[in-house]
Tab-separated table of C-alpha atoms (C1' of nucleotides) in Angstrom:
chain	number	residue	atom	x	y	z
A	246	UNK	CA	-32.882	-15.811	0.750
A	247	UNK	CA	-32.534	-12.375	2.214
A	248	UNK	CA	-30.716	-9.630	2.813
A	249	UNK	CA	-31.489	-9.053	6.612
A	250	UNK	CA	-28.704	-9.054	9.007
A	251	UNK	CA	-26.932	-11.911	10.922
A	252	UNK	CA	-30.188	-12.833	13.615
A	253	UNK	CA	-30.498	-16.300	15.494
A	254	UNK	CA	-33.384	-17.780	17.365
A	255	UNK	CA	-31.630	-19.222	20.228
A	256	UNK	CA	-29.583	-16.111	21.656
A	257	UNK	CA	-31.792	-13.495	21.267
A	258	UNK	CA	-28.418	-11.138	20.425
A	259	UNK	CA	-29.408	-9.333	17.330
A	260	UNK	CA	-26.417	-8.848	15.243
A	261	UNK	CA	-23.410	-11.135	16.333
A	262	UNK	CA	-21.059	-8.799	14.661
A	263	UNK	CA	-20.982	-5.741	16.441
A	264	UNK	CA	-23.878	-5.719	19.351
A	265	UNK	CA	-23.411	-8.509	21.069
A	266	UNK	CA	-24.539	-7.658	25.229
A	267	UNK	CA	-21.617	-7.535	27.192
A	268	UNK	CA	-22.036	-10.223	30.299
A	269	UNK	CA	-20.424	-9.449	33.718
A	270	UNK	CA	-17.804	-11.873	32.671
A	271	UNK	CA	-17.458	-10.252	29.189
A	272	UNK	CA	-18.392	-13.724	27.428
A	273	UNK	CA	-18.835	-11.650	24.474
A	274	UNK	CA	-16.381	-13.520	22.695
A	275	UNK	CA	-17.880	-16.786	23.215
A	276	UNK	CA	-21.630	-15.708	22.838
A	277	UNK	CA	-20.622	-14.229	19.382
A	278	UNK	CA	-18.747	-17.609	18.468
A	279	UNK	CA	-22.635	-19.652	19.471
A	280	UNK	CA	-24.133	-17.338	17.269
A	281	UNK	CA	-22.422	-17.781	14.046
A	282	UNK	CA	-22.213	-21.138	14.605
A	283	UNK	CA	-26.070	-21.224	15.049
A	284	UNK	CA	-26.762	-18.942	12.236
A	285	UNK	CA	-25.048	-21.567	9.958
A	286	UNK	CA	-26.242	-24.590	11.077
A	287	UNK	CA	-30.173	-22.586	11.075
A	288	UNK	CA	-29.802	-21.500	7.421
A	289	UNK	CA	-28.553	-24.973	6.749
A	290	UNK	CA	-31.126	-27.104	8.374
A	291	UNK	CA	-33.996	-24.850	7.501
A	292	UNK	CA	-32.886	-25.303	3.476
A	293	UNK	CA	-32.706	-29.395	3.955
A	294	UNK	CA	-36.377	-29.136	5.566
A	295	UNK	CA	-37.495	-26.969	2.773
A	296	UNK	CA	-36.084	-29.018	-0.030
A	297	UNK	CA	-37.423	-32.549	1.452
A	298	UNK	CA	-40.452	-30.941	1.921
A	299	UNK	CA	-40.916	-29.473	-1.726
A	300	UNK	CA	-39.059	-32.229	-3.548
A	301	UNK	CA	-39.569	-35.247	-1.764
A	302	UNK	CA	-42.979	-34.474	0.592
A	303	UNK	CA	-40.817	-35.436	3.437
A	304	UNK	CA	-39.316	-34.249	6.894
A	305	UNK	CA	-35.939	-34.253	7.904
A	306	UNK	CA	-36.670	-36.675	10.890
A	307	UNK	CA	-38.124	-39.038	8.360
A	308	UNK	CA	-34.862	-38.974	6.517
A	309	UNK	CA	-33.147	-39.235	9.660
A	310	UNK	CA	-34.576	-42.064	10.877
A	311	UNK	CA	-34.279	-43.658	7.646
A	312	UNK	CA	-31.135	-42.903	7.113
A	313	UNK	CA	-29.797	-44.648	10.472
A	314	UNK	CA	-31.588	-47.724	8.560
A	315	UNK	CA	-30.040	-47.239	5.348
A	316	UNK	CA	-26.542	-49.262	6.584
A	317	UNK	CA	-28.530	-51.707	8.681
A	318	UNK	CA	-29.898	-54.367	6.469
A	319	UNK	CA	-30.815	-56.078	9.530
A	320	UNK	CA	-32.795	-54.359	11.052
A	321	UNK	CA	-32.429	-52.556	13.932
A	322	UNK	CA	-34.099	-52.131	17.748
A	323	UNK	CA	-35.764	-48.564	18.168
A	324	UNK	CA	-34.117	-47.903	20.851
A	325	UNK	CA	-30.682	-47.886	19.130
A	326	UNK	CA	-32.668	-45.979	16.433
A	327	UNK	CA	-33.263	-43.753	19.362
A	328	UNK	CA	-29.707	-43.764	21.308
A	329	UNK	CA	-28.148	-42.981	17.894
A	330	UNK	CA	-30.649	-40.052	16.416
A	331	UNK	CA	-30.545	-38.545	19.935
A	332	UNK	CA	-33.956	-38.236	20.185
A	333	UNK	CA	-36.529	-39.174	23.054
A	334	UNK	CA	-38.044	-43.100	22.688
A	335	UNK	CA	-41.512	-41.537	22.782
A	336	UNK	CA	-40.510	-39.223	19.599
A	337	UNK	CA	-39.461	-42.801	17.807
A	338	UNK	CA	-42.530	-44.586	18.440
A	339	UNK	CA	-44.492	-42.015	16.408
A	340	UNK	CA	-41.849	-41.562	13.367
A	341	UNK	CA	-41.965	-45.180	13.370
A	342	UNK	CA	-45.702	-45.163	12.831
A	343	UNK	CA	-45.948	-43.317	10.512
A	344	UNK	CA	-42.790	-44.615	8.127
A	345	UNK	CA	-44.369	-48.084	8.538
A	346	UNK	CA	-47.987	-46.510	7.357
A	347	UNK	CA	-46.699	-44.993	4.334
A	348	UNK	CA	-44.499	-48.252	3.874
A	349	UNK	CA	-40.949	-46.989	3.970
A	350	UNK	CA	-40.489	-49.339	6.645
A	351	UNK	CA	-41.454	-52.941	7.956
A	352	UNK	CA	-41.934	-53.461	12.006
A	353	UNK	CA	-41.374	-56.538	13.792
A	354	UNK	CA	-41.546	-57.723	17.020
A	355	UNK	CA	-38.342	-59.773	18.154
A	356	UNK	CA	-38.905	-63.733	18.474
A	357	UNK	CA	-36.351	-63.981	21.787
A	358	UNK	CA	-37.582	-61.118	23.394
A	359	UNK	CA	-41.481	-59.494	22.616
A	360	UNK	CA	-40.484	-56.040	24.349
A	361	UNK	CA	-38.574	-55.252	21.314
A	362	UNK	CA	-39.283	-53.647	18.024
A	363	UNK	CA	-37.006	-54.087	14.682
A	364	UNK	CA	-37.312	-51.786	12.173
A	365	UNK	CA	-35.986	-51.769	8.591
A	366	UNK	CA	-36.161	-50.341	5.321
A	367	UNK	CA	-38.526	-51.736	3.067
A	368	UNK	CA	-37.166	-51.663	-0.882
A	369	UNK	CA	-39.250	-48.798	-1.429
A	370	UNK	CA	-37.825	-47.297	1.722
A	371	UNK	CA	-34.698	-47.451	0.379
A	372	UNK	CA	-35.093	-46.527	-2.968
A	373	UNK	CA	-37.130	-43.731	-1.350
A	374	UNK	CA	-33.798	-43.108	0.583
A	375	UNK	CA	-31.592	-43.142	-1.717
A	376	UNK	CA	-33.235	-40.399	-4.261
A	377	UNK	CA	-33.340	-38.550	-0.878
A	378	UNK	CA	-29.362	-38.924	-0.135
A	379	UNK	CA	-28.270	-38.428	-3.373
A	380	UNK	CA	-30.492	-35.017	-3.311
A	381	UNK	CA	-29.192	-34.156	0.287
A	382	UNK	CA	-25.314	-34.812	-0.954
A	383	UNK	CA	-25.762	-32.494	-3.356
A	384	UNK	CA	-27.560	-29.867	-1.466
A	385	UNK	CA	-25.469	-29.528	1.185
A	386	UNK	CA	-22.227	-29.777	-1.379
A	387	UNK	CA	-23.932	-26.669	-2.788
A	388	UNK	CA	-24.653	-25.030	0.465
A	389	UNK	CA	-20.737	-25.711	1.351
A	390	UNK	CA	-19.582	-24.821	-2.357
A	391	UNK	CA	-18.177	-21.432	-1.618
A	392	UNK	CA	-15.740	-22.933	1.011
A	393	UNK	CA	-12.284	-23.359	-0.283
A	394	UNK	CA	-11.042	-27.051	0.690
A	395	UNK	CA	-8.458	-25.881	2.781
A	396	UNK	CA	-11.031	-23.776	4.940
A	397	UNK	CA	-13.134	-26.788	4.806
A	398	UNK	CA	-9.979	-28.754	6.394
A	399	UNK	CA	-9.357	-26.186	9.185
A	400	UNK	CA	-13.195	-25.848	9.799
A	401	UNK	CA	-13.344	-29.879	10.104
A	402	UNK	CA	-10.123	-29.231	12.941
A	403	UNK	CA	-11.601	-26.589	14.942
A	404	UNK	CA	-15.059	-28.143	15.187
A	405	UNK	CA	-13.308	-31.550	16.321
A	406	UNK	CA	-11.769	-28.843	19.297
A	407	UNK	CA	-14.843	-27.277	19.908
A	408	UNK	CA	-16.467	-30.852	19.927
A	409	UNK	CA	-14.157	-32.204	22.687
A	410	UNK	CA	-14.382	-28.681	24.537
A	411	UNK	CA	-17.958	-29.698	24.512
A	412	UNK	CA	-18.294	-32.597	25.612
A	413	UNK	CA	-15.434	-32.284	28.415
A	414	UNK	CA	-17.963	-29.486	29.314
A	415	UNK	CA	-20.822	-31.514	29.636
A	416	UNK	CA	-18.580	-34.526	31.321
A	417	UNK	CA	-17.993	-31.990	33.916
A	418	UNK	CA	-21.418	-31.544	34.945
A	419	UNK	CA	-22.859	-35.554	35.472
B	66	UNK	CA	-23.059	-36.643	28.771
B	67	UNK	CA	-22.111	-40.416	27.581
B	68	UNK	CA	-19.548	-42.236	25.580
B	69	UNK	CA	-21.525	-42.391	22.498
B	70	UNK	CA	-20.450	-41.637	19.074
B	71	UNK	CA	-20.391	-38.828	17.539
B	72	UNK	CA	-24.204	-39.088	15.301
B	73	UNK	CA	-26.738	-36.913	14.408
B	74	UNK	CA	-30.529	-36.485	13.869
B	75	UNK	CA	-30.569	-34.483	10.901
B	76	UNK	CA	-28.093	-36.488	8.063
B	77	UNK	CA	-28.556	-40.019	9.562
B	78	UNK	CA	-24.904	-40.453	8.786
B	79	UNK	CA	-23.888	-42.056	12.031
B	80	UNK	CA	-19.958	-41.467	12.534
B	81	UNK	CA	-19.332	-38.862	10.543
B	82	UNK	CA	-15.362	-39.255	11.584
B	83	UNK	CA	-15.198	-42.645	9.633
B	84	UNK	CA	-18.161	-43.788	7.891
B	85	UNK	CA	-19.411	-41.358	5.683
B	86	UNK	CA	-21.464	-42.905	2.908
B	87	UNK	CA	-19.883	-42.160	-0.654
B	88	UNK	CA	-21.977	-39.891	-2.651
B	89	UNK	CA	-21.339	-40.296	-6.633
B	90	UNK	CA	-20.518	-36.755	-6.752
B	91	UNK	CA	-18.289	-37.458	-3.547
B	92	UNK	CA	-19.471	-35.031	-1.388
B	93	UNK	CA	-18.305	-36.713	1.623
B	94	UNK	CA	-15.888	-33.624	3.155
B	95	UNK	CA	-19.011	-31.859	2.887
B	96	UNK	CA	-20.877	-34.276	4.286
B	97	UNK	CA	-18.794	-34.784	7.013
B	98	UNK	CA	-18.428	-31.021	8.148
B	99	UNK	CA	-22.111	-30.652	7.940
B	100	UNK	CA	-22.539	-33.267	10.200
B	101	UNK	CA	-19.589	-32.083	12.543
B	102	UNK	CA	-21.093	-28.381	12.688
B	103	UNK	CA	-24.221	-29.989	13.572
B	104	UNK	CA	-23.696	-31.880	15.955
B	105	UNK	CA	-21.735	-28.757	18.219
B	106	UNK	CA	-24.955	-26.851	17.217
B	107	UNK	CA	-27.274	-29.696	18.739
B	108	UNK	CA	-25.000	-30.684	21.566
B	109	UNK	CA	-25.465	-26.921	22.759
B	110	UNK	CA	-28.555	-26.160	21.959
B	111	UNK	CA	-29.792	-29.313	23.756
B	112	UNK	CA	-27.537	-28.223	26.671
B	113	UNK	CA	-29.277	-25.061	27.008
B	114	UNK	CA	-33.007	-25.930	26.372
B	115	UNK	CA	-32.449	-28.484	29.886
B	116	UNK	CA	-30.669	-25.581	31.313
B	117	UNK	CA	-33.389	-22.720	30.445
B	118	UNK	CA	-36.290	-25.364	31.539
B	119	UNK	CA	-34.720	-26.986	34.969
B	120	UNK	CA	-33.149	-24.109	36.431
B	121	UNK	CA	-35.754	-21.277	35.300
B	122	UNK	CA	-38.737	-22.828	33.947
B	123	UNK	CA	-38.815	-21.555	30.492
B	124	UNK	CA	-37.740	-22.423	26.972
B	125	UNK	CA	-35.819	-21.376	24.517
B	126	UNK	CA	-37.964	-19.484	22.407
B	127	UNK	CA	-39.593	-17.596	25.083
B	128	UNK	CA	-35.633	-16.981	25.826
B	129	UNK	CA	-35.065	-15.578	22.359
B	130	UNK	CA	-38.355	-13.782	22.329
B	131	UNK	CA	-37.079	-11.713	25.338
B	132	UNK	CA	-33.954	-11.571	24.273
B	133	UNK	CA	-35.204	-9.690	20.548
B	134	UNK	CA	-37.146	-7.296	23.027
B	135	UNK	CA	-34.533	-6.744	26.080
B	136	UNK	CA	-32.812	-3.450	23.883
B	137	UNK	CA	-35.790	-2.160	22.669
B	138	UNK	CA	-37.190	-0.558	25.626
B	139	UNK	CA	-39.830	0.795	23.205
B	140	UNK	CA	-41.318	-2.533	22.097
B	141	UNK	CA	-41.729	-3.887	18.988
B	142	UNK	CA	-44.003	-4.606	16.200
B	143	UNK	CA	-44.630	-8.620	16.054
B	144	UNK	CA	-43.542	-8.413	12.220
B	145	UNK	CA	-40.210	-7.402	13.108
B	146	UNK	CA	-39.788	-9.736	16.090
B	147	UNK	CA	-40.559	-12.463	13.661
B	148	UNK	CA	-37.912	-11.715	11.128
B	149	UNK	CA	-35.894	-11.328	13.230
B	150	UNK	CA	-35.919	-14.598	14.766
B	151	UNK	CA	-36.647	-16.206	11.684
B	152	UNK	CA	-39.797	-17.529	12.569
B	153	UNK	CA	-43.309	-17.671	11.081
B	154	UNK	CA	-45.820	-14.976	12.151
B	155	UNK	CA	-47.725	-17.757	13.792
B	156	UNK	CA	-45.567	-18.889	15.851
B	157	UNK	CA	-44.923	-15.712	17.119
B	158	UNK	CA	-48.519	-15.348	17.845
B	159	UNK	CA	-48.583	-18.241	20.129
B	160	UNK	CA	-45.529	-17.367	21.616
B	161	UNK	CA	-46.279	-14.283	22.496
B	162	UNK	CA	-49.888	-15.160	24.009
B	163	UNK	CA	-48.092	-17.563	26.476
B	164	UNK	CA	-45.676	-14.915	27.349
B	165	UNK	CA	-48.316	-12.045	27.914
B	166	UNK	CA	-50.353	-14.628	30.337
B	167	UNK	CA	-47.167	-14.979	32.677
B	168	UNK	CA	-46.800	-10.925	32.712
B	169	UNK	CA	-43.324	-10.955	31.222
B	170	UNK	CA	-43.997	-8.869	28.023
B	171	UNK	CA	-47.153	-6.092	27.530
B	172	UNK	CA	-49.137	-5.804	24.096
B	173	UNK	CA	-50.736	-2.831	22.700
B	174	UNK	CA	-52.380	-2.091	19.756
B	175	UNK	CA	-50.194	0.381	17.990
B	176	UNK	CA	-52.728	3.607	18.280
B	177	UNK	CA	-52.156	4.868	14.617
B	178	UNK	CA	-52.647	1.172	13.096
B	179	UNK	CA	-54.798	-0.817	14.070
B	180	UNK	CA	-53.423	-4.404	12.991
B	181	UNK	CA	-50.103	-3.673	14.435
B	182	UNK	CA	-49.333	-5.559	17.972
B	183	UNK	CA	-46.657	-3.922	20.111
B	184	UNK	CA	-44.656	-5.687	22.695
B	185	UNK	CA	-42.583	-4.859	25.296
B	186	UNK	CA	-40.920	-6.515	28.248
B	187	UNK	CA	-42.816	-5.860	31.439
B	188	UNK	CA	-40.569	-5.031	34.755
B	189	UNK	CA	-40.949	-8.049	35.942
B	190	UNK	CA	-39.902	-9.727	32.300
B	191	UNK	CA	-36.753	-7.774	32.102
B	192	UNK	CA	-35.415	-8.853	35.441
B	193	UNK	CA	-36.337	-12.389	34.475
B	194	UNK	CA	-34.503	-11.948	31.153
B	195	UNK	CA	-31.536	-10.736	33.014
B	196	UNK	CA	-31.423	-13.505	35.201
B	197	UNK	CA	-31.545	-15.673	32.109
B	198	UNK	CA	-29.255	-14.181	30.094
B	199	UNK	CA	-26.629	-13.897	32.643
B	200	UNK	CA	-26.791	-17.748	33.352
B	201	UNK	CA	-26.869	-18.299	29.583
B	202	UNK	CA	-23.578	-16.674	29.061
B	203	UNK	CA	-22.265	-18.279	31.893
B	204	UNK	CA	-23.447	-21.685	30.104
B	205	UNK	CA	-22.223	-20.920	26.742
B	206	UNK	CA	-18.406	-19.822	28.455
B	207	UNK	CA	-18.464	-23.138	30.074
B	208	UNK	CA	-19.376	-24.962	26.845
B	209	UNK	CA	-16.437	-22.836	24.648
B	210	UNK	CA	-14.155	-22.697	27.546
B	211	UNK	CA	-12.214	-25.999	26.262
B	212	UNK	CA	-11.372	-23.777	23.378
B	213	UNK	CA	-7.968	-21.833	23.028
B	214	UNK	CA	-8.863	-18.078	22.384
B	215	UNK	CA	-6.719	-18.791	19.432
B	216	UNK	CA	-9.025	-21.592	18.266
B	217	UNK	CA	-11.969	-19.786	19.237
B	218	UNK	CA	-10.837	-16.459	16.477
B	219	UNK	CA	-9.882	-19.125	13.663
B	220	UNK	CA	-13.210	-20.228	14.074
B	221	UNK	CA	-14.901	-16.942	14.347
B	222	UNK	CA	-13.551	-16.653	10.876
B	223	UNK	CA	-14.081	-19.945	9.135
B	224	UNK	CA	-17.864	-19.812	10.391
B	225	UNK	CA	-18.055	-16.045	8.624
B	226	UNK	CA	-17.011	-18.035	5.357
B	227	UNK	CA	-19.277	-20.686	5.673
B	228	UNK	CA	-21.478	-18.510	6.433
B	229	UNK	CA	-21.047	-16.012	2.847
B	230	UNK	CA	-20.661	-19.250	1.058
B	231	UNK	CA	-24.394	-20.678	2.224
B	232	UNK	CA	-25.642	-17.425	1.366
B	233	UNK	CA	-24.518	-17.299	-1.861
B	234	UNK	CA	-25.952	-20.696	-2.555
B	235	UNK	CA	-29.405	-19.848	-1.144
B	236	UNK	CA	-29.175	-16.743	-3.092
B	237	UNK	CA	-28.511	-18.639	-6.269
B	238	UNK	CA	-31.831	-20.377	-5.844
B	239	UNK	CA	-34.268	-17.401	-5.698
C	197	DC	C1'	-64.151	7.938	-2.473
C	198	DA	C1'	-65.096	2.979	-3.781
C	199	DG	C1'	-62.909	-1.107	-5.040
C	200	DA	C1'	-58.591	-3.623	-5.416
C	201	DG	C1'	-54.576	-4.848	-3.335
C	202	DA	C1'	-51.386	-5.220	0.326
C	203	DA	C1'	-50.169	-5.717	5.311
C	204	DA	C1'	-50.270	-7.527	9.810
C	205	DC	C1'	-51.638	-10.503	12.271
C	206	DT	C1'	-54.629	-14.970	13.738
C	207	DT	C1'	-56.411	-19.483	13.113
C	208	DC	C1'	-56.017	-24.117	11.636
C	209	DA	C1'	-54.324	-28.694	10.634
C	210	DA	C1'	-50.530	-31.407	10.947
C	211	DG	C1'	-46.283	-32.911	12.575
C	212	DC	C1'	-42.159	-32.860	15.751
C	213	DT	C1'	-40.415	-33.101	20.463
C	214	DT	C1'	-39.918	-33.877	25.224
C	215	DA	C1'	-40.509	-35.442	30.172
C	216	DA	C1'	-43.093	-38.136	32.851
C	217	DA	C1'	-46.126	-41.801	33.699
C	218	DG	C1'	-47.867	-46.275	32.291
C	219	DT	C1'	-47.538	-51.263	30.114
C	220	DT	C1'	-45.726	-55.423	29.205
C	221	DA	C1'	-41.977	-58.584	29.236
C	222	DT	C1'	-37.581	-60.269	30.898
C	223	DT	C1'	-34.023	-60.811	34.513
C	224	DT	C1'	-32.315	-60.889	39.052
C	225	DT	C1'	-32.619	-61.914	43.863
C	226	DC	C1'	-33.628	-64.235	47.758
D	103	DG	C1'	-39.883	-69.937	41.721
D	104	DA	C1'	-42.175	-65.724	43.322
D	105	DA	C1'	-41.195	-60.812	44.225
D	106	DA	C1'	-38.466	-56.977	42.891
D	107	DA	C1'	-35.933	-54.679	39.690
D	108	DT	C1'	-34.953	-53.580	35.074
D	109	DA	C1'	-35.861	-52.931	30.096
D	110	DA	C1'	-38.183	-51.604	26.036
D	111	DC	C1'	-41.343	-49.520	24.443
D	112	DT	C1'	-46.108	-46.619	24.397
D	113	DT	C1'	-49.099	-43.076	25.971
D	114	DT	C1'	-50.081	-38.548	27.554
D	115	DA	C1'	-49.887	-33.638	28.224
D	116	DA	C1'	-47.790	-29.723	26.798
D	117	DG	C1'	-45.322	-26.803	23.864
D	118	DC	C1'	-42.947	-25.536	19.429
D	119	DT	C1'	-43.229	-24.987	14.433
D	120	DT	C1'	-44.791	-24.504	9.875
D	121	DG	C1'	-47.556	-23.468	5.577
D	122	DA	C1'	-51.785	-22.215	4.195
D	123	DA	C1'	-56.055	-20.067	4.701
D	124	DG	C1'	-58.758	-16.453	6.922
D	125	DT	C1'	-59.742	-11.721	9.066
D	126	DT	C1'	-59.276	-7.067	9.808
D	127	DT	C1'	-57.277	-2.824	8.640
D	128	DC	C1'	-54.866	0.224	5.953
D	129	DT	C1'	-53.325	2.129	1.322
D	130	DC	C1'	-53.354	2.883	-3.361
D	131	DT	C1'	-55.746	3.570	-8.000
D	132	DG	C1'	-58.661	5.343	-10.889
DNA sequence: CAGAGAAACTTCAAGCTTAAAGTTATTTTC
DNA sequence: GAAAATAACTTTAAGCTTGAAGTTTCTCTG
């Protein structure tokens, strides 16, 4: 990519490394830790969108969605689609317009209860998908390449930590 | 938050504890960490976008936009604001329009070139930034807390290999 | 110093995203 | 069995984001 310096867009603090603004409370230590963390998971994303876009003339919420279909040769409701991508229903309704327009995927309406949607891959969907996994495996094995498995291993442990210290954190607050 | 799995709306692997879908290549520790790392990075991030807009009105990027300007009591060229939160010059355009019309930033026209935009936190900008950013560290310490100093440094240092290792692969590419 | 090229935005078209409000259909309650 | 509540979307308004194309303003070359 680059050779600038270690920025974010969702801090603001230029320069995790050594400038980070010291709070009342001194959370530099923490506010450094978000930033890294969002660097890497930034430079990551942004790649993935880049590559679906030039290889494949996708998105990444296209693949998403898609993806949460890939195991589901049922079908499944948007709403679970929803629940499980973490995204708003609204936001479904118009991926799911626009996958079944291009054909990746076929729409129903339920025959015990017409409220509800089922979506599923359609074969070219999922050979669609798959090209588009197999790509995304690679990619990301790439992106992670330089990681020695046992950093990989204690990475895997300390974001499980982080994880629960996140979610008790948001438990906390409902 | 809720009870729900761990998932994620950018691999569509749901469960990335368990279920990871085999790659030939077998990518799946990658796989799995890349879907761990994001799903901290999105559990946060989400966190503090509902944060930013319920208890001060704003967003994130008008956060961030602040936040690049809040040390440079000079102001700044757009350009540089831009790279430095790794956005496209458009965006910042629009941002920055938004952000002049509520009277938190100023723009000049540089006086020895005339296609460069400066911008600079108003008064009244700066004391909302500080208002956010205090809160935001606050947030962030809250979200970490669950995390043993300990924990916290090992990650600190994993993240700064993950981090050399994704740049090395994106540097590859160019 | 004129024309070519580069810079620094701005505009545009398209898509993603959300919260809130609105529809339609099913379930629950009295 | 109607009215009320609940569910599952859909629609709307607003904002974010990008890549590409366009504009204006320097800067560099010959």
């Amino acid at each position: 990519m680059d050779e600038r310096k270690e920025t974010t867009n969702a801090t603001g603090w230029v320069d995790g490394e050594t400038k980070v603004l010291e709070a009342p409370g001194d959370h530099g230590a923490e506010l450094r830790l978000w930033l890294r963390l969002l660097t890497c998971s930034t430079l990551i994303e942004t790649e993935v969108r880049r590559r679906l876009r030039e290889e494949f003339d996708s998105t990444l919420p296209r693949f998403d969605l898609m993806a949460q279909l890939e195991r589901a040769s049922e079908g499944m409701v948007l709403g679970e689609v929803s629940k499980r991508m973490m995204v708003s229903p609204g936001n479904i309704t118009v991926l799911v317009e626009r996958l079944a327009e291009s054909g990746h995927i076929s729409r129903t309406t339920s025959p015990t209860d017409r409220r509800v949607q089922i979506i599923a891959l359609t074969p070219f969907g999922r050979a669609e998908f798959e090209k588009m996994a197999s790509a995304h495996a690679d990619w990301i094995a790439d992106l992670f390449g330089g990681l020695a498995p046992k950093d990989g291993a204690v990475l895997l442990d300390e974001l499980a930590k982080l994880k629960r210290s996140i979610v008790a954190s948001l438990g906390k607050g409902s």
